Amino acid sequence: QAGDAVPAAQRGTWTSFVKSLAGFSGDLSSMTAPPFILSPTSLTEFPAYWCERPELFSAIGDAKNDEDRALAVLKWFISTLKGQYTSRNESMGSEKKPLNPVLGELFYGYWPDTNGRGQTDLLVEQVSHHPPITAYCIENKSKGVKLTGHNAQKTSFSSGSIIVKQIGHAVLTVTPNGGGAPIEYLLTLPRLRIDGIWYGSPYIELTDTTFISGGNFVSTIEYKGKGYFSGKSHTFKATVSPAPGTGGSSSGEHVIDGLWHTSSKFSSGGKSGLTFHNVEAPKEEVTVGSVDNMEDFESRKLWKLVAQGIRQSDFDAASREKTKIENDQRQRRKDEQAAGTKWELKHFKHVDSDPVYERLGKLVKVVPPTEDAYIFQDNWPAKN
Ligand code: CLR
């Protein structure tokens, strides 16, 4: 029996949806799910989670040495996890199925300059539809801090949970204020386990290990959930140490323990006992221009009527509008094929291998040893 979270009228469709997940592997985004689990937000909006604490992002640019910078990068990274992985539960009651972006979908936004932190700009483009791949750039020019990356997911189903392997990586580039060569950090992405499926109230737990490698330091972050060593949900343990071969001393080593959705402490190293991160204060959502001034392919304009249908529980309207978008996409692909042309990306260029991933990934033995990437063409739209 499906749980109370599922509206009575949708229990049957939920049960068959969950059953169809068993043995499923691949791209979940294209599966039709019952209306109650649909989110009105497209996946192209998700990269904004990287910067909902803009002062932690800009603080990376103010760090005075390699060790401080490595800790600032880790603190910003850990502080994004609450928004990335628990915010839909807070805003919508459970994890939901986001809108599956169309090829070329765009999302622009910014966090304003206050208290001298400088403005941070966000640009997102859906660079592939089959499979869905989202590329983004987030930049605070005045502080010399820039994040670029791309994201895809491979999903499978195992003992009642959806397992999501994130494909892709992010690169953070810091250009210190006083000049000097840019410092690059490679960030790998956690594996997700989505539980609570049967009951119709999905939520995310993070598992396995991710790395931040660069700036003469290496951080290893281990994620554990309920029932593992601390017994609590959303537990992590991070080790920060000088990168192998840099001659850094063990005095630069830190271990941090805590819960990524609340707070953590240094548990060993020179700062033992001090607070490391705390995300209890409210976050700051990205500022987005008015839909009336948007181009047709900007996410909130493109999905406006679908999102409205979902929000107002008018699912017939939502599905009608979604079909229109899908038909338009099919027609575009047909026209391109007939004309022998291909859809041109607006802000990114695809490369088969990313030298930054290879160089920094080697230090932490990333698997696979090489990955493709989408290189930002540095063409911010004029209105930003
Ligand atoms: C996208 C990249 C972000 C972090 C992030 C958070 C939630 C993830 C999402 C990513 C990818 C899509 C996702 C979602 C949670 C649920 C959803 C895996 C990784 C799947 C496609 C929908 C599952 C449907 C059930 C809830 C029924 O930085």
mmCIF file of C-alpha atoms and ligand atoms in Angstrom:
data_model
loop_
_atom_site.group_PDB
_atom_site.id
_atom_site.type_symbol
_atom_site.label_atom_id
_atom_site.label_comp_id
_atom_site.label_asym_id
_atom_site.label_seq_id
_atom_site.Cartn_x
_atom_site.Cartn_y
_atom_site.Cartn_z
ATOM 1 C CA GLN A 1 0.000 0.000 0.000
ATOM 2 C CA ALA A 2 1.442 3.359 -1.060
ATOM 3 C CA GLY A 3 1.767 5.923 1.716
ATOM 4 C CA ASP A 4 -0.420 8.847 2.704
ATOM 5 C CA ALA A 5 1.773 11.224 0.732
ATOM 6 C CA VAL A 6 0.121 9.897 -2.421
ATOM 7 C CA PRO A 7 -3.306 11.406 -3.180
ATOM 8 C CA ALA A 8 -5.925 8.636 -3.086
ATOM 9 C CA ALA A 9 -6.786 9.084 -6.761
ATOM 10 C CA GLN A 10 -3.146 8.590 -7.795
ATOM 11 C CA ARG A 11 -2.243 5.557 -5.648
ATOM 12 C CA GLY A 12 -2.791 3.149 -8.503
ATOM 13 C CA THR A 13 -0.619 5.076 -10.959
ATOM 14 C CA TRP A 14 2.050 5.579 -8.268
ATOM 15 C CA THR A 15 2.185 1.864 -7.532
ATOM 16 C CA SER A 16 2.591 0.999 -11.190
ATOM 17 C CA PHE A 17 5.174 3.775 -11.629
ATOM 18 C CA VAL A 18 7.224 2.368 -8.733
ATOM 19 C CA LYS A 19 6.913 -1.150 -10.104
ATOM 20 C CA SER A 20 8.128 0.034 -13.495
ATOM 21 C CA LEU A 21 11.240 1.421 -11.766
ATOM 22 C CA ALA A 22 12.360 -2.061 -10.735
ATOM 23 C CA GLY A 23 15.014 -3.206 -13.125
ATOM 24 C CA PHE A 24 15.147 0.262 -14.658
ATOM 25 C CA SER A 25 18.473 1.712 -15.666
ATOM 26 C CA GLY A 26 19.322 4.805 -17.686
ATOM 27 C CA ASP A 27 17.549 8.116 -18.083
ATOM 28 C CA LEU A 28 14.727 8.560 -15.590
ATOM 29 C CA SER A 29 13.877 12.046 -16.809
ATOM 30 C CA SER A 30 11.936 10.715 -19.783
ATOM 31 C CA MET A 31 9.646 8.464 -17.708
ATOM 32 C CA THR A 32 6.089 9.621 -17.183
ATOM 33 C CA ALA A 33 5.317 10.046 -13.482
ATOM 34 C CA PRO A 34 2.000 10.725 -11.719
ATOM 35 C CA PRO A 35 1.061 14.424 -11.409
ATOM 36 C CA PHE A 36 1.494 14.766 -7.629
ATOM 37 C CA ILE A 37 5.233 14.135 -7.917
ATOM 38 C CA LEU A 38 5.870 16.731 -10.671
ATOM 39 C CA SER A 39 7.854 19.861 -9.905
ATOM 40 C CA PRO A 40 7.210 23.095 -11.843
ATOM 41 C CA THR A 41 10.946 23.816 -11.980
ATOM 42 C CA SER A 42 13.275 22.820 -14.796
ATOM 43 C CA LEU A 43 16.649 21.190 -14.109
ATOM 44 C CA THR A 44 18.310 24.187 -15.795
ATOM 45 C CA GLU A 45 17.552 26.151 -12.608
ATOM 46 C CA PHE A 46 19.483 23.728 -10.391
ATOM 47 C CA PRO A 47 23.005 25.144 -10.933
ATOM 48 C CA ALA A 48 21.830 28.166 -8.905
ATOM 49 C CA TYR A 49 22.205 25.955 -5.814
ATOM 50 C CA TRP A 50 25.970 26.449 -6.157
ATOM 51 C CA CYS A 51 25.747 30.047 -5.072
ATOM 52 C CA GLU A 52 22.909 30.516 -2.599
ATOM 53 C CA ARG A 53 25.471 31.638 -0.021
ATOM 54 C CA PRO A 54 27.197 34.180 -2.258
ATOM 55 C CA GLU A 55 29.403 35.520 0.535
ATOM 56 C CA LEU A 56 31.017 32.082 0.905
ATOM 57 C CA PHE A 57 31.642 31.947 -2.842
ATOM 58 C CA SER A 58 33.207 35.417 -2.945
ATOM 59 C CA ALA A 59 35.251 34.730 0.217
ATOM 60 C CA ILE A 60 37.260 32.191 -1.796
ATOM 61 C CA GLY A 61 38.753 35.142 -3.678
ATOM 62 C CA ASP A 62 39.864 36.800 -0.418
ATOM 63 C CA ALA A 63 41.853 33.825 0.944
ATOM 64 C CA LYS A 64 45.446 34.693 1.779
ATOM 65 C CA ASN A 65 47.252 31.394 1.188
ATOM 66 C CA ASP A 66 46.777 27.905 -0.255
ATOM 67 C CA GLU A 67 45.601 26.361 3.006
ATOM 68 C CA ASP A 68 43.027 29.087 3.736
ATOM 69 C CA ARG A 69 41.845 28.912 0.139
ATOM 70 C CA ALA A 70 41.409 25.117 0.254
ATOM 71 C CA LEU A 71 39.340 25.498 3.439
ATOM 72 C CA ALA A 72 37.277 28.331 1.908
ATOM 73 C CA VAL A 73 36.534 26.211 -1.168
ATOM 74 C CA LEU A 74 35.497 23.244 0.994
ATOM 75 C CA LYS A 75 33.350 25.423 3.264
ATOM 76 C CA TRP A 76 31.516 26.909 0.284
ATOM 77 C CA PHE A 77 31.078 23.441 -1.273
ATOM 78 C CA ILE A 78 29.720 21.798 1.897
ATOM 79 C CA SER A 79 27.422 24.775 2.469
ATOM 80 C CA THR A 80 25.764 24.261 -0.940
ATOM 81 C CA LEU A 81 24.694 20.671 -0.140
ATOM 82 C CA LYS A 82 21.660 21.585 1.961
ATOM 83 C CA GLY A 83 20.181 23.605 -0.895
ATOM 84 C CA GLN A 84 21.204 21.128 -3.602
ATOM 85 C CA TYR A 85 19.793 18.053 -1.883
ATOM 86 C CA THR A 86 17.165 18.957 0.738
ATOM 87 C CA SER A 87 15.533 22.195 -0.448
ATOM 88 C CA ARG A 88 12.707 20.599 -2.476
ATOM 89 C CA ASN A 89 11.642 18.705 0.647
ATOM 90 C CA GLU A 90 11.335 22.036 2.408
ATOM 91 C CA SER A 91 9.650 23.973 -0.389
ATOM 92 C CA MET A 92 7.413 21.220 -1.822
ATOM 93 C CA GLY A 93 7.152 18.613 0.935
ATOM 94 C CA SER A 94 9.298 16.004 -0.819
ATOM 95 C CA GLU A 95 11.757 15.512 -3.632
ATOM 96 C CA LYS A 96 9.897 15.884 -6.948
ATOM 97 C CA LYS A 97 10.513 15.186 -10.586
ATOM 98 C CA PRO A 98 11.911 18.324 -12.216
ATOM 99 C CA LEU A 99 10.947 19.417 -15.724
ATOM 100 C CA ASN A 100 13.215 17.811 -18.295
ATOM 101 C CA PRO A 101 14.950 20.693 -20.131
ATOM 102 C CA VAL A 102 14.855 21.021 -23.917
ATOM 103 C CA LEU A 103 18.010 21.342 -25.995
ATOM 104 C CA GLY A 104 19.169 24.956 -25.904
ATOM 105 C CA GLU A 105 17.112 25.919 -22.851
ATOM 106 C CA LEU A 106 18.688 28.855 -20.997
ATOM 107 C CA PHE A 107 18.622 30.207 -17.464
ATOM 108 C CA TYR A 108 20.232 33.484 -16.417
ATOM 109 C CA GLY A 109 20.394 35.142 -13.018
ATOM 110 C CA TYR A 110 22.619 36.911 -10.521
ATOM 111 C CA TRP A 111 23.221 37.654 -6.865
ATOM 112 C CA PRO A 112 23.610 41.385 -6.298
ATOM 113 C CA ASP A 113 26.656 43.115 -4.864
ATOM 114 C CA THR A 114 26.126 43.888 -1.183
ATOM 115 C CA ASN A 115 28.660 44.499 1.590
ATOM 116 C CA GLY A 116 31.490 44.590 -0.924
ATOM 117 C CA ARG A 117 31.142 40.948 -1.928
ATOM 118 C CA GLY A 118 30.748 41.844 -5.619
ATOM 119 C CA GLN A 119 28.037 40.674 -8.034
ATOM 120 C CA THR A 120 27.905 37.010 -8.977
ATOM 121 C CA ASP A 121 26.399 36.033 -12.337
ATOM 122 C CA LEU A 122 24.829 32.746 -13.358
ATOM 123 C CA LEU A 123 24.401 31.331 -16.852
ATOM 124 C CA VAL A 124 22.994 27.886 -17.664
ATOM 125 C CA GLU A 125 22.468 26.118 -20.981
ATOM 126 C CA GLN A 126 20.977 22.717 -21.719
ATOM 127 C CA VAL A 127 23.678 21.335 -24.003
ATOM 128 C CA SER A 128 22.111 17.930 -24.685
ATOM 129 C CA HIS A 129 18.636 16.438 -24.516
ATOM 130 C CA HIS A 130 19.366 12.732 -25.070
ATOM 131 C CA PRO A 131 20.896 12.205 -22.567
ATOM 132 C CA PRO A 132 20.024 15.371 -20.605
ATOM 133 C CA ILE A 133 23.197 17.394 -19.938
ATOM 134 C CA THR A 134 23.231 20.828 -18.304
ATOM 135 C CA ALA A 135 26.253 23.163 -18.491
ATOM 136 C CA TYR A 136 26.757 26.279 -16.395
ATOM 137 C CA CYS A 137 29.057 29.111 -15.421
ATOM 138 C CA ILE A 138 28.884 31.092 -12.189
ATOM 139 C CA GLU A 139 31.258 34.016 -11.898
ATOM 140 C CA ASN A 140 32.123 36.757 -9.446
ATOM 141 C CA LYS A 141 34.380 38.870 -11.653
ATOM 142 C CA SER A 142 35.376 41.392 -8.990
ATOM 143 C CA LYS A 143 36.635 38.621 -6.675
ATOM 144 C CA GLY A 144 38.124 36.512 -9.464
ATOM 145 C CA VAL A 145 36.071 33.408 -8.622
ATOM 146 C CA LYS A 146 34.494 31.319 -11.375
ATOM 147 C CA LEU A 147 32.783 27.932 -11.434
ATOM 148 C CA THR A 148 32.079 26.055 -14.657
ATOM 149 C CA GLY A 149 30.737 22.576 -15.043
ATOM 150 C CA HIS A 150 28.258 20.187 -16.521
ATOM 151 C CA ASN A 151 25.907 17.619 -15.128
ATOM 152 C CA ALA A 152 24.182 14.466 -16.250
ATOM 153 C CA GLN A 153 22.719 11.570 -14.289
ATOM 154 C CA LYS A 154 22.644 7.849 -14.656
ATOM 155 C CA THR A 155 19.874 6.299 -12.612
ATOM 156 C CA SER A 156 19.219 2.759 -11.512
ATOM 157 C CA PHE A 157 16.915 1.088 -9.009
ATOM 158 C CA SER A 158 18.120 -1.035 -6.119
ATOM 159 C CA SER A 159 16.236 -2.450 -3.118
ATOM 160 C CA GLY A 160 13.527 0.170 -3.178
ATOM 161 C CA SER A 161 15.790 3.161 -3.770
ATOM 162 C CA ILE A 162 16.682 5.142 -6.863
ATOM 163 C CA ILE A 163 20.454 5.360 -7.187
ATOM 164 C CA VAL A 164 21.694 8.403 -9.074
ATOM 165 C CA LYS A 165 25.241 8.487 -10.316
ATOM 166 C CA GLN A 166 26.195 12.010 -11.265
ATOM 167 C CA ILE A 167 28.182 12.245 -14.472
ATOM 168 C CA GLY A 168 30.254 15.355 -15.068
ATOM 169 C CA HIS A 169 32.399 17.555 -12.894
ATOM 170 C CA ALA A 170 32.972 21.177 -12.005
ATOM 171 C CA VAL A 171 36.073 23.351 -12.156
ATOM 172 C CA LEU A 172 36.517 26.329 -9.864
ATOM 173 C CA THR A 173 39.020 28.917 -11.058
ATOM 174 C CA VAL A 174 40.366 31.515 -8.633
ATOM 175 C CA THR A 175 42.359 34.461 -9.944
ATOM 176 C CA PRO A 176 43.875 36.105 -6.861
ATOM 177 C CA ASN A 177 43.235 39.814 -6.549
ATOM 178 C CA GLY A 178 46.862 40.892 -6.495
ATOM 179 C CA GLY A 179 47.326 39.158 -9.858
ATOM 180 C CA GLY A 180 49.139 35.884 -10.395
ATOM 181 C CA ALA A 181 48.287 32.703 -12.252
ATOM 182 C CA PRO A 182 44.743 31.329 -11.948
ATOM 183 C CA ILE A 183 44.389 28.494 -9.419
ATOM 184 C CA GLU A 184 42.128 25.645 -10.497
ATOM 185 C CA TYR A 185 40.165 23.168 -8.405
ATOM 186 C CA LEU A 186 38.460 20.047 -9.706
ATOM 187 C CA LEU A 187 35.242 19.101 -7.915
ATOM 188 C CA THR A 188 33.651 15.690 -8.287
ATOM 189 C CA LEU A 189 29.976 15.082 -7.472
ATOM 190 C CA PRO A 190 28.333 12.790 -4.910
ATOM 191 C CA ARG A 191 26.223 9.746 -5.586
ATOM 192 C CA LEU A 192 22.580 10.039 -4.528
ATOM 193 C CA ARG A 193 20.257 7.478 -3.041
ATOM 194 C CA ILE A 194 16.604 8.491 -3.256
ATOM 195 C CA ASP A 195 14.612 6.790 -0.489
ATOM 196 C CA GLY A 196 10.961 6.994 0.529
ATOM 197 C CA ILE A 197 9.859 6.127 -3.002
ATOM 198 C CA TRP A 198 7.295 3.508 -2.041
ATOM 199 C CA TYR A 199 5.600 5.951 0.355
ATOM 200 C CA GLY A 200 5.444 8.662 -2.283
ATOM 201 C CA SER A 201 7.671 11.039 -0.324
ATOM 202 C CA PRO A 202 11.122 10.766 -1.866
ATOM 203 C CA TYR A 203 14.169 12.308 -0.177
ATOM 204 C CA ILE A 204 17.873 12.245 -0.935
ATOM 205 C CA GLU A 205 20.792 10.769 0.977
ATOM 206 C CA LEU A 206 24.352 11.259 -0.256
ATOM 207 C CA THR A 207 26.722 8.299 -0.426
ATOM 208 C CA ASP A 208 30.303 7.428 -1.347
ATOM 209 C CA THR A 209 33.147 9.902 -1.674
ATOM 210 C CA THR A 210 33.912 13.076 -3.615
ATOM 211 C CA PHE A 211 37.073 15.107 -4.082
ATOM 212 C CA ILE A 212 38.210 18.663 -4.389
ATOM 213 C CA SER A 213 41.678 18.756 -5.898
ATOM 214 C CA GLY A 214 43.744 21.849 -6.676
ATOM 215 C CA GLY A 215 45.678 24.797 -5.294
ATOM 216 C CA ASN A 216 48.303 22.428 -3.786
ATOM 217 C CA PHE A 217 45.634 20.777 -1.618
ATOM 218 C CA VAL A 218 43.343 17.788 -1.767
ATOM 219 C CA SER A 219 40.045 17.322 0.087
ATOM 220 C CA THR A 220 38.314 13.981 0.393
ATOM 221 C CA ILE A 221 34.688 14.072 1.489
ATOM 222 C CA GLU A 222 32.921 10.925 2.662
ATOM 223 C CA TYR A 223 29.130 10.843 2.915
ATOM 224 C CA LYS A 224 27.122 8.568 5.203
ATOM 225 C CA GLY A 225 23.461 8.309 6.136
ATOM 226 C CA LYS A 226 21.341 6.970 8.940
ATOM 227 C CA GLY A 227 22.459 3.601 10.227
ATOM 228 C CA TYR A 228 26.138 4.176 9.431
ATOM 229 C CA PHE A 229 28.808 5.329 11.883
ATOM 230 C CA SER A 230 27.166 8.412 13.430
ATOM 231 C CA GLY A 231 23.668 6.986 13.092
ATOM 232 C CA LYS A 232 22.446 10.314 11.704
ATOM 233 C CA SER A 233 21.243 11.366 8.263
ATOM 234 C CA HIS A 234 23.415 13.640 6.119
ATOM 235 C CA THR A 235 26.689 12.899 7.912
ATOM 236 C CA PHE A 236 30.008 13.728 6.311
ATOM 237 C CA LYS A 237 33.667 13.580 7.133
ATOM 238 C CA ALA A 238 36.206 15.625 5.184
ATOM 239 C CA THR A 239 39.980 15.412 5.175
ATOM 240 C CA VAL A 240 41.968 18.351 3.840
ATOM 241 C CA SER A 241 45.672 17.839 3.201
ATOM 242 C CA PRO A 242 48.537 19.198 1.119
ATOM 243 C CA ALA A 243 48.521 17.532 -2.304
ATOM 244 C CA PRO A 244 51.024 14.713 -2.789
ATOM 245 C CA GLY A 245 54.324 15.981 -4.137
ATOM 246 C CA THR A 246 53.833 19.618 -3.104
ATOM 247 C CA GLY A 247 56.080 19.325 -0.046
ATOM 248 C CA GLY A 248 53.300 20.642 2.203
ATOM 249 C CA SER A 249 53.705 19.670 5.871
ATOM 250 C CA SER A 250 51.226 17.662 7.889
ATOM 251 C CA SER A 251 50.470 20.814 9.910
ATOM 252 C CA GLY A 252 48.293 21.755 6.925
ATOM 253 C CA GLU A 253 46.034 18.756 7.556
ATOM 254 C CA HIS A 254 42.498 19.085 8.851
ATOM 255 C CA VAL A 255 39.678 16.683 9.547
ATOM 256 C CA ILE A 256 36.117 17.977 9.657
ATOM 257 C CA ASP A 257 33.078 16.102 10.945
ATOM 258 C CA GLY A 258 29.420 16.967 11.007
ATOM 259 C CA LEU A 259 26.086 17.119 9.234
ATOM 260 C CA TRP A 260 26.099 18.857 5.891
ATOM 261 C CA HIS A 261 22.530 20.202 6.250
ATOM 262 C CA THR A 262 23.241 21.881 9.622
ATOM 263 C CA SER A 263 26.810 22.344 10.854
ATOM 264 C CA SER A 264 30.222 20.777 11.309
ATOM 265 C CA LYS A 265 33.414 21.131 13.335
ATOM 266 C CA PHE A 266 37.136 20.655 12.893
ATOM 267 C CA SER A 267 37.850 17.380 14.689
ATOM 268 C CA SER A 268 41.606 17.254 14.208
ATOM 269 C CA GLY A 269 44.389 19.590 13.069
ATOM 270 C CA GLY A 270 45.309 23.084 14.276
ATOM 271 C CA LYS A 271 41.689 24.272 14.474
ATOM 272 C CA SER A 272 40.320 21.275 16.367
ATOM 273 C CA GLY A 273 37.034 22.053 18.136
ATOM 274 C CA LEU A 274 36.241 25.167 16.063
ATOM 275 C CA THR A 275 33.100 25.422 13.948
ATOM 276 C CA PHE A 276 33.721 24.716 10.269
ATOM 277 C CA HIS A 277 30.395 25.445 8.569
ATOM 278 C CA ASN A 278 26.885 26.352 9.670
ATOM 279 C CA VAL A 279 23.970 26.703 7.255
ATOM 280 C CA GLU A 280 21.207 27.462 9.699
ATOM 281 C CA ALA A 281 20.947 31.071 8.494
ATOM 282 C CA PRO A 282 18.619 31.587 5.523
ATOM 283 C CA LYS A 283 20.015 31.211 2.021
ATOM 284 C CA GLU A 284 19.709 33.732 -0.764
ATOM 285 C CA GLU A 285 17.884 32.695 -3.922
ATOM 286 C CA VAL A 286 19.116 33.826 -7.299
ATOM 287 C CA THR A 287 17.638 37.027 -8.744
ATOM 288 C CA VAL A 288 15.968 36.439 -12.105
ATOM 289 C CA GLY A 289 14.557 39.051 -14.485
ATOM 290 C CA SER A 290 10.875 39.294 -15.330
ATOM 291 C CA VAL A 291 9.427 36.594 -17.599
ATOM 292 C CA ASP A 292 8.021 39.329 -19.871
ATOM 293 C CA ASN A 293 11.537 40.373 -20.855
ATOM 294 C CA MET A 294 12.764 36.839 -21.537
ATOM 295 C CA GLU A 295 13.645 35.131 -24.807
ATOM 296 C CA ASP A 296 11.475 32.173 -25.829
ATOM 297 C CA PHE A 297 14.077 29.600 -24.778
ATOM 298 C CA GLU A 298 14.655 30.997 -21.316
ATOM 299 C CA SER A 299 13.463 28.390 -18.879
ATOM 300 C CA ARG A 300 10.750 30.248 -16.982
ATOM 301 C CA LYS A 301 9.264 31.638 -20.186
ATOM 302 C CA LEU A 302 9.441 28.335 -22.056
ATOM 303 C CA TRP A 303 7.780 26.346 -19.239
ATOM 304 C CA LYS A 304 5.482 29.122 -17.994
ATOM 305 C CA LEU A 305 2.163 27.470 -18.845
ATOM 306 C CA VAL A 306 3.297 23.974 -17.865
ATOM 307 C CA ALA A 307 4.502 25.279 -14.502
ATOM 308 C CA GLN A 308 1.256 27.173 -14.033
ATOM 309 C CA GLY A 309 -0.747 24.004 -14.698
ATOM 310 C CA ILE A 310 1.318 22.043 -12.178
ATOM 311 C CA ARG A 311 1.057 24.781 -9.536
ATOM 312 C CA GLN A 312 -2.701 25.053 -9.957
ATOM 313 C CA SER A 313 -3.186 21.276 -10.141
ATOM 314 C CA ASP A 314 -4.575 21.709 -13.645
ATOM 315 C CA PHE A 315 -2.694 18.705 -14.975
ATOM 316 C CA ASP A 316 -4.607 18.542 -18.246
ATOM 317 C CA ALA A 317 -3.402 22.021 -19.105
ATOM 318 C CA ALA A 318 0.112 21.136 -17.942
ATOM 319 C CA SER A 319 0.278 18.055 -20.115
ATOM 320 C CA ARG A 320 -1.254 19.860 -23.121
ATOM 321 C CA GLU A 321 1.371 22.606 -22.887
ATOM 322 C CA LYS A 322 4.153 20.081 -22.367
ATOM 323 C CA THR A 323 3.074 18.210 -25.510
ATOM 324 C CA LYS A 324 3.280 21.476 -27.484
ATOM 325 C CA ILE A 325 6.873 21.992 -26.367
ATOM 326 C CA GLU A 326 7.785 18.397 -27.169
ATOM 327 C CA ASN A 327 6.202 18.563 -30.617
ATOM 328 C CA ASP A 328 8.037 21.783 -31.360
ATOM 329 C CA GLN A 329 11.287 20.081 -30.367
ATOM 330 C CA ARG A 330 10.589 17.077 -32.582
ATOM 331 C CA GLN A 331 9.847 19.383 -35.511
ATOM 332 C CA ARG A 332 13.095 21.305 -34.981
ATOM 333 C CA ARG A 333 15.135 18.086 -34.965
ATOM 334 C CA LYS A 334 13.366 16.924 -38.167
ATOM 335 C CA ASP A 335 13.972 20.260 -39.884
ATOM 336 C CA GLU A 336 17.635 20.162 -38.912
ATOM 337 C CA GLN A 337 17.976 16.657 -40.254
ATOM 338 C CA ALA A 338 16.316 17.603 -43.509
ATOM 339 C CA ALA A 339 18.546 20.668 -43.873
ATOM 340 C CA GLY A 340 21.658 18.758 -42.828
ATOM 341 C CA THR A 341 22.317 21.214 -40.007
ATOM 342 C CA LYS A 342 22.822 20.787 -36.277
ATOM 343 C CA TRP A 343 21.615 22.757 -33.283
ATOM 344 C CA GLU A 344 24.321 25.248 -32.313
ATOM 345 C CA LEU A 345 25.117 25.734 -28.640
ATOM 346 C CA LYS A 346 25.049 29.356 -27.584
ATOM 347 C CA HIS A 347 27.548 29.589 -24.716
ATOM 348 C CA PHE A 348 29.574 26.364 -24.653
ATOM 349 C CA LYS A 349 31.864 24.271 -26.858
ATOM 350 C CA HIS A 350 32.101 20.536 -26.315
ATOM 351 C CA VAL A 351 35.550 18.954 -25.930
ATOM 352 C CA ASP A 352 36.180 15.200 -25.712
ATOM 353 C CA SER A 353 38.616 15.432 -22.833
ATOM 354 C CA ASP A 354 39.230 18.028 -20.156
ATOM 355 C CA PRO A 355 42.928 18.566 -19.351
ATOM 356 C CA VAL A 356 42.061 20.133 -15.965
ATOM 357 C CA TYR A 357 40.087 17.028 -14.989
ATOM 358 C CA GLU A 358 42.962 14.779 -16.056
ATOM 359 C CA ARG A 359 45.712 16.757 -14.315
ATOM 360 C CA LEU A 360 43.957 17.391 -10.983
ATOM 361 C CA GLY A 361 41.993 14.162 -11.041
ATOM 362 C CA LYS A 362 45.202 12.136 -11.150
ATOM 363 C CA LEU A 363 46.103 13.381 -7.637
ATOM 364 C CA VAL A 364 42.970 11.742 -6.211
ATOM 365 C CA LYS A 365 42.791 8.838 -8.676
ATOM 366 C CA VAL A 366 39.457 9.785 -10.202
ATOM 367 C CA VAL A 367 37.451 7.194 -12.097
ATOM 368 C CA PRO A 368 37.188 7.480 -15.059
ATOM 369 C CA PRO A 369 40.643 9.060 -15.594
ATOM 370 C CA THR A 370 39.319 11.317 -18.332
ATOM 371 C CA GLU A 371 35.994 13.066 -18.969
ATOM 372 C CA ASP A 372 34.551 15.359 -21.596
ATOM 373 C CA ALA A 373 33.637 18.956 -20.852
ATOM 374 C CA TYR A 374 31.732 21.980 -22.108
ATOM 375 C CA ILE A 375 33.961 25.045 -22.343
ATOM 376 C CA PHE A 376 32.274 28.369 -21.630
ATOM 377 C CA GLN A 377 32.802 30.824 -24.497
ATOM 378 C CA ASP A 378 32.837 33.790 -22.094
ATOM 379 C CA ASN A 379 29.891 35.360 -23.933
ATOM 380 C CA TRP A 380 27.729 36.666 -21.090
ATOM 381 C CA PRO A 381 24.516 38.200 -22.394
ATOM 382 C CA ALA A 382 24.615 41.998 -22.525
ATOM 383 C CA LYS A 383 21.805 42.451 -20.002
ATOM 384 C CA ASN A 384 23.912 41.028 -17.170
HETATM 385 C C1 CLR B 1 21.009 17.904 -10.481
HETATM 386 C C2 CLR B 1 22.288 18.687 -10.235
HETATM 387 C C3 CLR B 1 22.219 19.440 -8.920
HETATM 388 C C4 CLR B 1 21.931 18.506 -7.776
HETATM 389 C C5 CLR B 1 20.721 17.640 -8.047
HETATM 390 C C6 CLR B 1 19.777 17.519 -7.085
HETATM 391 C C7 CLR B 1 18.578 16.690 -7.201
HETATM 392 C C8 CLR B 1 18.614 15.689 -8.351
HETATM 393 C C9 CLR B 1 19.168 16.408 -9.597
HETATM 394 C C10 CLR B 1 20.629 16.924 -9.348
HETATM 395 C C11 CLR B 1 19.041 15.526 -10.850
HETATM 396 C C12 CLR B 1 17.644 14.968 -11.071
HETATM 397 C C13 CLR B 1 17.124 14.211 -9.844
HETATM 398 C C14 CLR B 1 17.196 15.203 -8.674
HETATM 399 C C15 CLR B 1 16.421 14.499 -7.580
HETATM 400 C C16 CLR B 1 15.297 13.767 -8.315
HETATM 401 C C17 CLR B 1 15.624 13.869 -9.827
HETATM 402 C C18 CLR B 1 17.973 12.969 -9.622
HETATM 403 C C19 CLR B 1 21.628 15.768 -9.343
HETATM 404 C C20 CLR B 1 15.134 12.632 -10.628
HETATM 405 C C21 CLR B 1 15.384 12.735 -12.134
HETATM 406 C C22 CLR B 1 13.617 12.478 -10.498
HETATM 407 C C23 CLR B 1 13.235 11.281 -9.685
HETATM 408 C C24 CLR B 1 11.763 11.066 -9.760
HETATM 409 C C25 CLR B 1 11.231 10.546 -8.457
HETATM 410 C C26 CLR B 1 11.275 11.587 -7.372
HETATM 411 C C27 CLR B 1 9.855 10.033 -8.664
HETATM 412 O O1 CLR B 1 23.442 20.120 -8.690
#
